[in-house]
Amino acid sequence: MAGQSSIVPGTLEMLVLKTLSLEPMHGWGIGERIQQLSQDVFAVNQGTLYPALERLQRDGLITAEWRVTENNRRARYYGITRSGLRRLETEREQWERSVRAVDLIMRTT
Amino acid sequence: MGLSVTRSGRDAGTLATGLMRLARRLACWLRFRSWQDGLREEIEFHREMLATDLKRQGLSPDAARAAARRAMGNETYMREEARGVWLSATVEAVLKDGRYAWRGLRRSPLFTAVAVLTLAICIGADTAIFTVMHHVLLAPLPFPDANQIVRLDTPPASNPEMHHLALYPDVVRAWAARSRTVEDLVATESNMVRIGADSTEPLVPGASVTPSFLILLRTPPALGRGFTADDARKGASPVAMIGYGFWRTHYGGAMDVVGRPITVNGVQRTIVGVTASHVRIPTAYQQRTDVWLPFDLDSGDGVLDAVARLRPGVTPAMASRELDAIMREAASDTTWAKTSRAFARRAQDLVDVRQKRSIELLFVAVGVLLVIACANVANLLLMRAWMRRRELAVRRALGAGRLRLARQLLTESLILAVLGGALGLLIGWRGLRAIAALTPTDRVVPPLPIHFDSAVLLWTIALSVATGLLFGVGPALLSGGKAIGDALRSGAQSATGSSSARRLRSGIVVAEVALSMVFVVGATLLLRSFVALERTSIGYDPARLVSVSVELTRQPPTADRAAVEGTLLHTLGALPGVGGAALGNVPQFNVGEGPLAIETPTGAQTVDMQIFMLDFVGSDYFRLVRLPLLQGRTFATTGSSGAANEIIVNRTVARRFWPDGRAVGGRLRIGEPPNAKWLTVVGVAADVQLPGKTGDFYTAQMYRPTSAADAAVSNVVLRLNTSAAPTLDQSVERALKAAGLSGKVARVVWAEQALDTILLVWPRFALILFGLFAAIALGLSALGLYGVMAYSVTQRSREIGLRAALGADPGAVARLILGDSLRLVTLGCGLGIIGAYLAARMLAAFLFETSPADPTSFAAAVILLTSVALLASFVPMRRAVRIDPMDALRGD
């Protein structure tokens, strides 16, 4: 698992929301998908993933329901809510702004 | 790896989202267990998926599982983190405090048991007394807007406290027609009625009411309809309503009861409705009414009761003024109206003043008792805090905030309070049943409930929480002191204890002793008063006297009545076990009413005396009950018409109206002409004295011959040879039948029992409760004193050991300890005597021939308290004497 690093601090929830905006998914699937989409750069730490999922539920950004997986196993599937989508938008804008700003600073020679 | 710092949830702080979040949180807390299981399952699923993944990468199943487990890291931590999202830190901490406190309490079961029991007993007592008070003094009638419902009364102006007197129909009619303060007025008349055609059927409580009765109460019938104005008209087809209880017991709650016929006093009527279960005549004596009949106020005669609903905004005082004016105008031609006053009174205000006072007194008493209990528990907690000061100090040193520790102690007290409250509720419930059994169900006070209502529940909850806060504060405050630092440094044996804590605890004990003193003095005074009451002679000899009321079912014409009563008397007098018989009644409580006119040597004089005792008795009566005739003679032979104009008065009446009390030969008129005739006084009887009862109603006694009575019931007093005659009514009925009379026994009253009810039940009630309180208070302060002394001995064991080592003999050590305890007790007694002296004045109204400052009672209380205190310090003293100097000096 060389070359993997942990997720940029403060972005986990945004990434989860982004993942869930594509399709509802269970916890394991979210971690896999993030890893896959980041081309194996980010490894999701389950120790932070589940508290983050709870937090998002608490704030009403995602909902959860028990469903059966393709392998006939019970799992909790998370789906994004409308306010979750809105939140995703604002987070994305903020993120892009910060990235640009960091970029500007770092390019200064 | 690392904790991700999140900032979500911070920027969405509008009120609506905040509320939504709170709602979701609450939902999660409510389903906490299932939520936890879900999380566990989810994490397990995650781990399995991880293992499957690793297996796919070529690891053996076991190795993959192990690797997955490693990769997952600390699952418990994860779960805690996830939970932390939902449970805020405070909630978490409170739960932790609770668990910790609970464990601590379980570790010292004796302390917990004593504290909880102390509280439970006092909260229980408070709850029970509060229920009684709420019921008797505060609870409004169970009808809508019941505060506007009043009873109308016309007591004598000289004694407005009297209530429930019959009203004259003219006055009631005038009120109904003219009053503007009254929205609706209902006249009622209660009497026993006979249901069914058979004359042997028992009588049931019935009432005649004017048609708007249920409308005034704003309570629709349970079934059918209420009365209409048409029902009361002359010539209307006769109808009746039945009471809810009667419907259930006599008709099995049949739904088709409306329309069925019912025979009431020989008249066939149609049942039109069933009243709701709680309907009764507000404020009347009659507790239950089985049959309701309609009547028209305009055709009503006899005497009535009246209930009114006041217009919104009208107070009883305003209504009383108006009704009084109307009464004076309507009955201006009678002397009666001049000496009476009209009153509109709410149900709560009808309760006897003495009862009201005794209940208030009890309430204050249990309040004080609760204070003692709190003091005791506070004392226990203080002691506990002191013993745990090392533990607390360590925790403090390890970084626990002062607030955190204080909160912890507070939690502990609250848990004690809640446990005490719960147990107290149970005790209160039992206690209430005991009080209900002890309380005479007075005619005005409805029977006490044997259940709590919501107000009482709230009261108990408030009480236990307040108690918890109250006695939690003391220890919590002290835990913060610098004693903690000292405690770390010094050992348990050598510490002398913070002097402020010791002073506080000594102060508590002194207060407890003082308050107990008040209780003990109160109980002693009541006891002495009770003994005095019991010993008082009432003027005649009630031993084995029985009053039998016989209802002759086929009423003889008046002319025959004397003959029938003669037969009756003869028959009953001949029964086995009967030593003598006379017509009359014991105890005498027939009410006589109306102005008296007395003829004095200077002419007729009308006297302002509305209510007095008037009994109808036979000529043998005075000899039988052993009530001496001081002057003159008894009535001429029973039944002779000559006696009809004779009257016998008691000494009080004779003294009041005739010079030197020489009343024989004087003339007297009861009521007003033309109905009232002049009667001649033929004798003066000794006073029947009812201790503690004052007022004309009890002291002005007059007797007339039975031939002047027109009651349907004949009363016979029997003097039995033995005190037990359980089948008296059966033998009386058999004897009646044998003598050719058809009748039955309506009532058998044992004079001694009846007098006991009238004179002793309330005093006994107060005495038992007060005695109980005094015992509890005494026990609590003994416990408190014991605690303080035992603790002080532990604390001073080194000093005592040193003294012993230096040659102090056991006696000196014992004197040292007892001296300490006596100092506290003396101080407490001193304060207590002052308190008791002040408090006893409140009791004065309940004391009979006993001074509130009775020195014997005070002395007895001091002796009792001191002995109990010495007893409580005995065990600690013995421990002090047995301290081994070597052990104590070695220390820790």
GROMACS .gro file of N, CA and C in nm, chain B residues 403-474:
model
  216
  512LEU      N    1  -1.565   2.198   4.040
  512LEU     CA    2  -1.703   2.193   3.996
  512LEU      C    3  -1.743   2.048   3.967
  513ARG      N    4  -1.649   1.976   3.907
  513ARG     CA    5  -1.674   1.838   3.870
  513ARG      C    6  -1.704   1.755   3.995
  514LEU      N    7  -1.623   1.775   4.098
  514LEU     CA    8  -1.643   1.699   4.223
  514LEU      C    9  -1.773   1.740   4.290
  515ALA      N   10  -1.799   1.871   4.288
  515ALA     CA   11  -1.922   1.918   4.351
  515ALA      C   12  -2.042   1.856   4.281
  516ARG      N   13  -2.033   1.852   4.147
  516ARG     CA   14  -2.142   1.797   4.070
  516ARG      C   15  -2.163   1.650   4.107
  517GLN      N   16  -2.050   1.584   4.126
  517GLN     CA   17  -2.054   1.443   4.161
  517GLN      C   18  -2.129   1.419   4.293
  518LEU      N   19  -2.095   1.501   4.394
  518LEU     CA   20  -2.161   1.486   4.524
  518LEU      C   21  -2.310   1.519   4.512
  519LEU      N   22  -2.337   1.621   4.431
  519LEU     CA   23  -2.475   1.661   4.410
  519LEU      C   24  -2.553   1.547   4.346
  520THR      N   25  -2.490   1.481   4.250
  520THR     CA   26  -2.555   1.367   4.184
  520THR      C   27  -2.589   1.260   4.286
  521GLU      N   28  -2.493   1.237   4.375
  521GLU     CA   29  -2.516   1.135   4.476
  521GLU      C   30  -2.639   1.171   4.560
  522SER      N   31  -2.647   1.297   4.601
  522SER     CA   32  -2.762   1.336   4.685
  522SER      C   33  -2.891   1.326   4.606
  523LEU      N   34  -2.885   1.363   4.479
  523LEU     CA   35  -3.007   1.355   4.400
  523LEU      C   36  -3.055   1.211   4.386
  524ILE      N   37  -2.960   1.121   4.368
  524ILE     CA   38  -3.000   0.980   4.358
  524ILE      C   39  -3.067   0.936   4.488
  525LEU      N   40  -3.007   0.976   4.600
  525LEU     CA   41  -3.068   0.943   4.730
  525LEU      C   42  -3.209   1.000   4.738
  526ALA      N   43  -3.222   1.125   4.692
  526ALA     CA   44  -3.352   1.191   4.702
  526ALA      C   45  -3.455   1.119   4.616
  527VAL      N   46  -3.413   1.079   4.496
  527VAL     CA   47  -3.509   1.013   4.406
  527VAL      C   48  -3.551   0.878   4.465
  528LEU      N   49  -3.452   0.804   4.515
  528LEU     CA   50  -3.486   0.676   4.578
  528LEU      C   51  -3.579   0.699   4.697
  529GLY      N   52  -3.542   0.798   4.778
  529GLY     CA   53  -3.624   0.829   4.895
  529GLY      C   54  -3.764   0.870   4.853
  530GLY      N   55  -3.772   0.950   4.747
  530GLY     CA   56  -3.901   0.996   4.698
  530GLY      C   57  -3.988   0.879   4.653
  531ALA      N   58  -3.925   0.785   4.580
  531ALA     CA   59  -4.002   0.671   4.529
  531ALA      C   60  -4.055   0.586   4.644
  532LEU      N   61  -3.967   0.558   4.737
  532LEU     CA   62  -4.007   0.478   4.852
  532LEU      C   63  -4.109   0.557   4.936
  533GLY      N   64  -4.085   0.688   4.943
  533GLY     CA   65  -4.174   0.775   5.020
  533GLY      C   66  -4.315   0.772   4.965
  534LEU      N   67  -4.326   0.766   4.833
  534LEU     CA   68  -4.456   0.762   4.770
  534LEU      C   69  -4.531   0.637   4.817
  535LEU      N   70  -4.456   0.529   4.824
  535LEU     CA   71  -4.514   0.403   4.868
  535LEU      C   72  -4.562   0.415   5.014
  536ILE      N   73  -4.473   0.469   5.097
  536ILE     CA   74  -4.506   0.485   5.238
  536ILE      C   75  -4.625   0.579   5.251
  537GLY      N   76  -4.623   0.688   5.172
  537GLY     CA   77  -4.731   0.785   5.178
  537GLY      C   78  -4.864   0.723   5.142
  538TRP      N   79  -4.859   0.632   5.047
  538TRP     CA   80  -4.981   0.570   5.001
  538TRP      C   81  -5.040   0.483   5.112
  539ARG      N   82  -4.951   0.409   5.178
  539ARG     CA   83  -4.997   0.328   5.291
  539ARG      C   84  -5.047   0.419   5.404
  540GLY      N   85  -4.969   0.524   5.427
  540GLY     CA   86  -5.003   0.617   5.535
  540GLY      C   87  -5.138   0.681   5.513
  541LEU      N   88  -5.164   0.712   5.387
  541LEU     CA   89  -5.290   0.777   5.353
  541LEU      C   90  -5.407   0.685   5.389
  542ARG      N   91  -5.388   0.556   5.359
  542ARG     CA   92  -5.495   0.462   5.392
  542ARG      C   93  -5.514   0.455   5.543
  543ALA      N   94  -5.400   0.463   5.615
  543ALA     CA   95  -5.411   0.462   5.761
  543ALA      C   96  -5.484   0.586   5.810
  544ILE      N   97  -5.449   0.702   5.752
  544ILE     CA   98  -5.514   0.826   5.794
  544ILE      C   99  -5.662   0.821   5.760
  545ALA      N  100  -5.691   0.770   5.640
  545ALA     CA  101  -5.832   0.761   5.598
  545ALA      C  102  -5.911   0.674   5.694
  546ALA      N  103  -5.845   0.569   5.744
  546ALA     CA  104  -5.913   0.479   5.837
  546ALA      C  105  -5.932   0.547   5.973
  547LEU      N  106  -5.838   0.635   6.006
  547LEU     CA  107  -5.844   0.703   6.136
  547LEU      C  108  -5.942   0.819   6.136
  548THR      N  109  -5.958   0.883   6.021
  548THR     CA  110  -6.036   1.005   6.015
  548THR      C  111  -6.184   0.974   6.020
  549PRO      N  112  -6.255   1.042   6.105
  549PRO     CA  113  -6.400   1.025   6.101
  549PRO      C  114  -6.448   1.091   5.973
  550THR      N  115  -6.531   1.022   5.895
  550THR     CA  116  -6.583   1.091   5.778
  550THR      C  117  -6.695   1.180   5.826
  551ASP      N  118  -6.657   1.299   5.846
  551ASP     CA  119  -6.748   1.402   5.892
  551ASP      C  120  -6.853   1.423   5.785
  552ARG      N  121  -6.960   1.488   5.826
  552ARG     CA  122  -7.064   1.503   5.727
  552ARG      C  123  -7.024   1.603   5.619
  553VAL      N  124  -6.937   1.695   5.653
  553VAL     CA  125  -6.898   1.794   5.552
  553VAL      C  126  -6.775   1.748   5.476
  554VAL      N  127  -6.680   1.689   5.546
  554VAL     CA  128  -6.560   1.643   5.477
  554VAL      C  129  -6.594   1.514   5.404
  555PRO      N  130  -6.578   1.514   5.273
  555PRO     CA  131  -6.605   1.391   5.200
  555PRO      C  132  -6.504   1.285   5.243
  556PRO      N  133  -6.537   1.158   5.225
  556PRO     CA  134  -6.441   1.055   5.264
  556PRO      C  135  -6.309   1.081   5.194
  557LEU      N  136  -6.201   1.055   5.265
  557LEU     CA  137  -6.070   1.084   5.207
  557LEU      C  138  -6.042   0.987   5.093
  558PRO      N  139  -5.974   1.037   4.992
  558PRO     CA  140  -5.940   0.948   4.882
  558PRO      C  141  -5.828   0.856   4.928
  559ILE      N  142  -5.821   0.735   4.872
  559ILE     CA  143  -5.707   0.653   4.907
  559ILE      C  144  -5.615   0.641   4.787
  560HIS      N  145  -5.614   0.742   4.707
  560HIS     CA  146  -5.519   0.744   4.594
  560HIS      C  147  -5.465   0.885   4.582
  561PHE      N  148  -5.352   0.896   4.515
  561PHE     CA  149  -5.294   1.029   4.496
  561PHE      C  150  -5.349   1.088   4.367
  562ASP      N  151  -5.355   1.217   4.360
  562ASP     CA  152  -5.385   1.275   4.231
  562ASP      C  153  -5.258   1.338   4.175
  563SER      N  154  -5.270   1.396   4.056
  563SER     CA  155  -5.149   1.441   3.987
  563SER      C  156  -5.080   1.553   4.064
  564ALA      N  157  -5.159   1.637   4.131
  564ALA     CA  158  -5.099   1.746   4.207
  564ALA      C  159  -5.006   1.690   4.314
  565VAL      N  160  -5.050   1.583   4.377
  565VAL     CA  161  -4.969   1.525   4.483
  565VAL      C  162  -4.842   1.462   4.427
  566LEU      N  163  -4.857   1.401   4.311
  566LEU     CA  164  -4.741   1.341   4.246
  566LEU      C  165  -4.638   1.449   4.218
  567LEU      N  166  -4.685   1.562   4.165
  567LEU     CA  167  -4.595   1.673   4.135
  567LEU      C  168  -4.528   1.721   4.263
  568TRP      N  169  -4.608   1.729   4.367
  568TRP     CA  170  -4.559   1.775   4.495
  568TRP      C  171  -4.443   1.688   4.543
  569THR      N  172  -4.462   1.556   4.535
  569THR     CA  173  -4.358   1.465   4.581
  569THR      C  174  -4.232   1.479   4.498
  570ILE      N  175  -4.251   1.489   4.367
  570ILE     CA  176  -4.133   1.501   4.280
  570ILE      C  177  -4.058   1.629   4.316
  571ALA      N  178  -4.132   1.739   4.326
  571ALA     CA  179  -4.069   1.866   4.360
  571ALA      C  180  -3.997   1.855   4.494
  572LEU      N  181  -4.064   1.790   4.586
  572LEU     CA  182  -4.010   1.777   4.720
  572LEU      C  183  -3.879   1.700   4.721
  573SER      N  184  -3.878   1.586   4.649
  573SER     CA  185  -3.756   1.506   4.656
  573SER      C  186  -3.642   1.574   4.581
  574VAL      N  187  -3.673   1.640   4.471
  574VAL     CA  188  -3.565   1.709   4.399
  574VAL      C  189  -3.512   1.824   4.482
  575ALA      N  190  -3.605   1.901   4.541
  575ALA     CA  191  -3.562   2.014   4.624
  575ALA      C  192  -3.478   1.965   4.740
  576THR      N  193  -3.520   1.854   4.798
  576THR     CA  194  -3.445   1.798   4.909
  576THR      C  195  -3.304   1.761   4.865
  577GLY      N  196  -3.297   1.696   4.751
  577GLY     CA  197  -3.167   1.656   4.697
  577GLY      C  198  -3.076   1.775   4.679
  578LEU      N  199  -3.132   1.882   4.621
  578LEU     CA  200  -3.051   2.001   4.598
  578LEU      C  201  -3.008   2.061   4.731
  579LEU      N  202  -3.103   2.065   4.824
  579LEU     CA  203  -3.077   2.128   4.953
  579LEU      C  204  -2.962   2.060   5.025
  580PHE      N  205  -2.973   1.928   5.041
  580PHE     CA  206  -2.867   1.867   5.121
  580PHE      C  207  -2.750   1.824   5.035
  581GLY      N  208  -2.761   1.842   4.905
  581GLY     CA  209  -2.644   1.818   4.822
  581GLY      C  210  -2.549   1.935   4.828
  582VAL      N  211  -2.604   2.053   4.855
  582VAL     CA  212  -2.524   2.175   4.847
  582VAL      C  213  -2.418   2.179   4.956
  583GLY      N  214  -2.458   2.144   5.077
  583GLY     CA  215  -2.364   2.153   5.190
  583GLY      C  216  -2.235   2.077   5.164
   0.00000   0.00000   0.00000
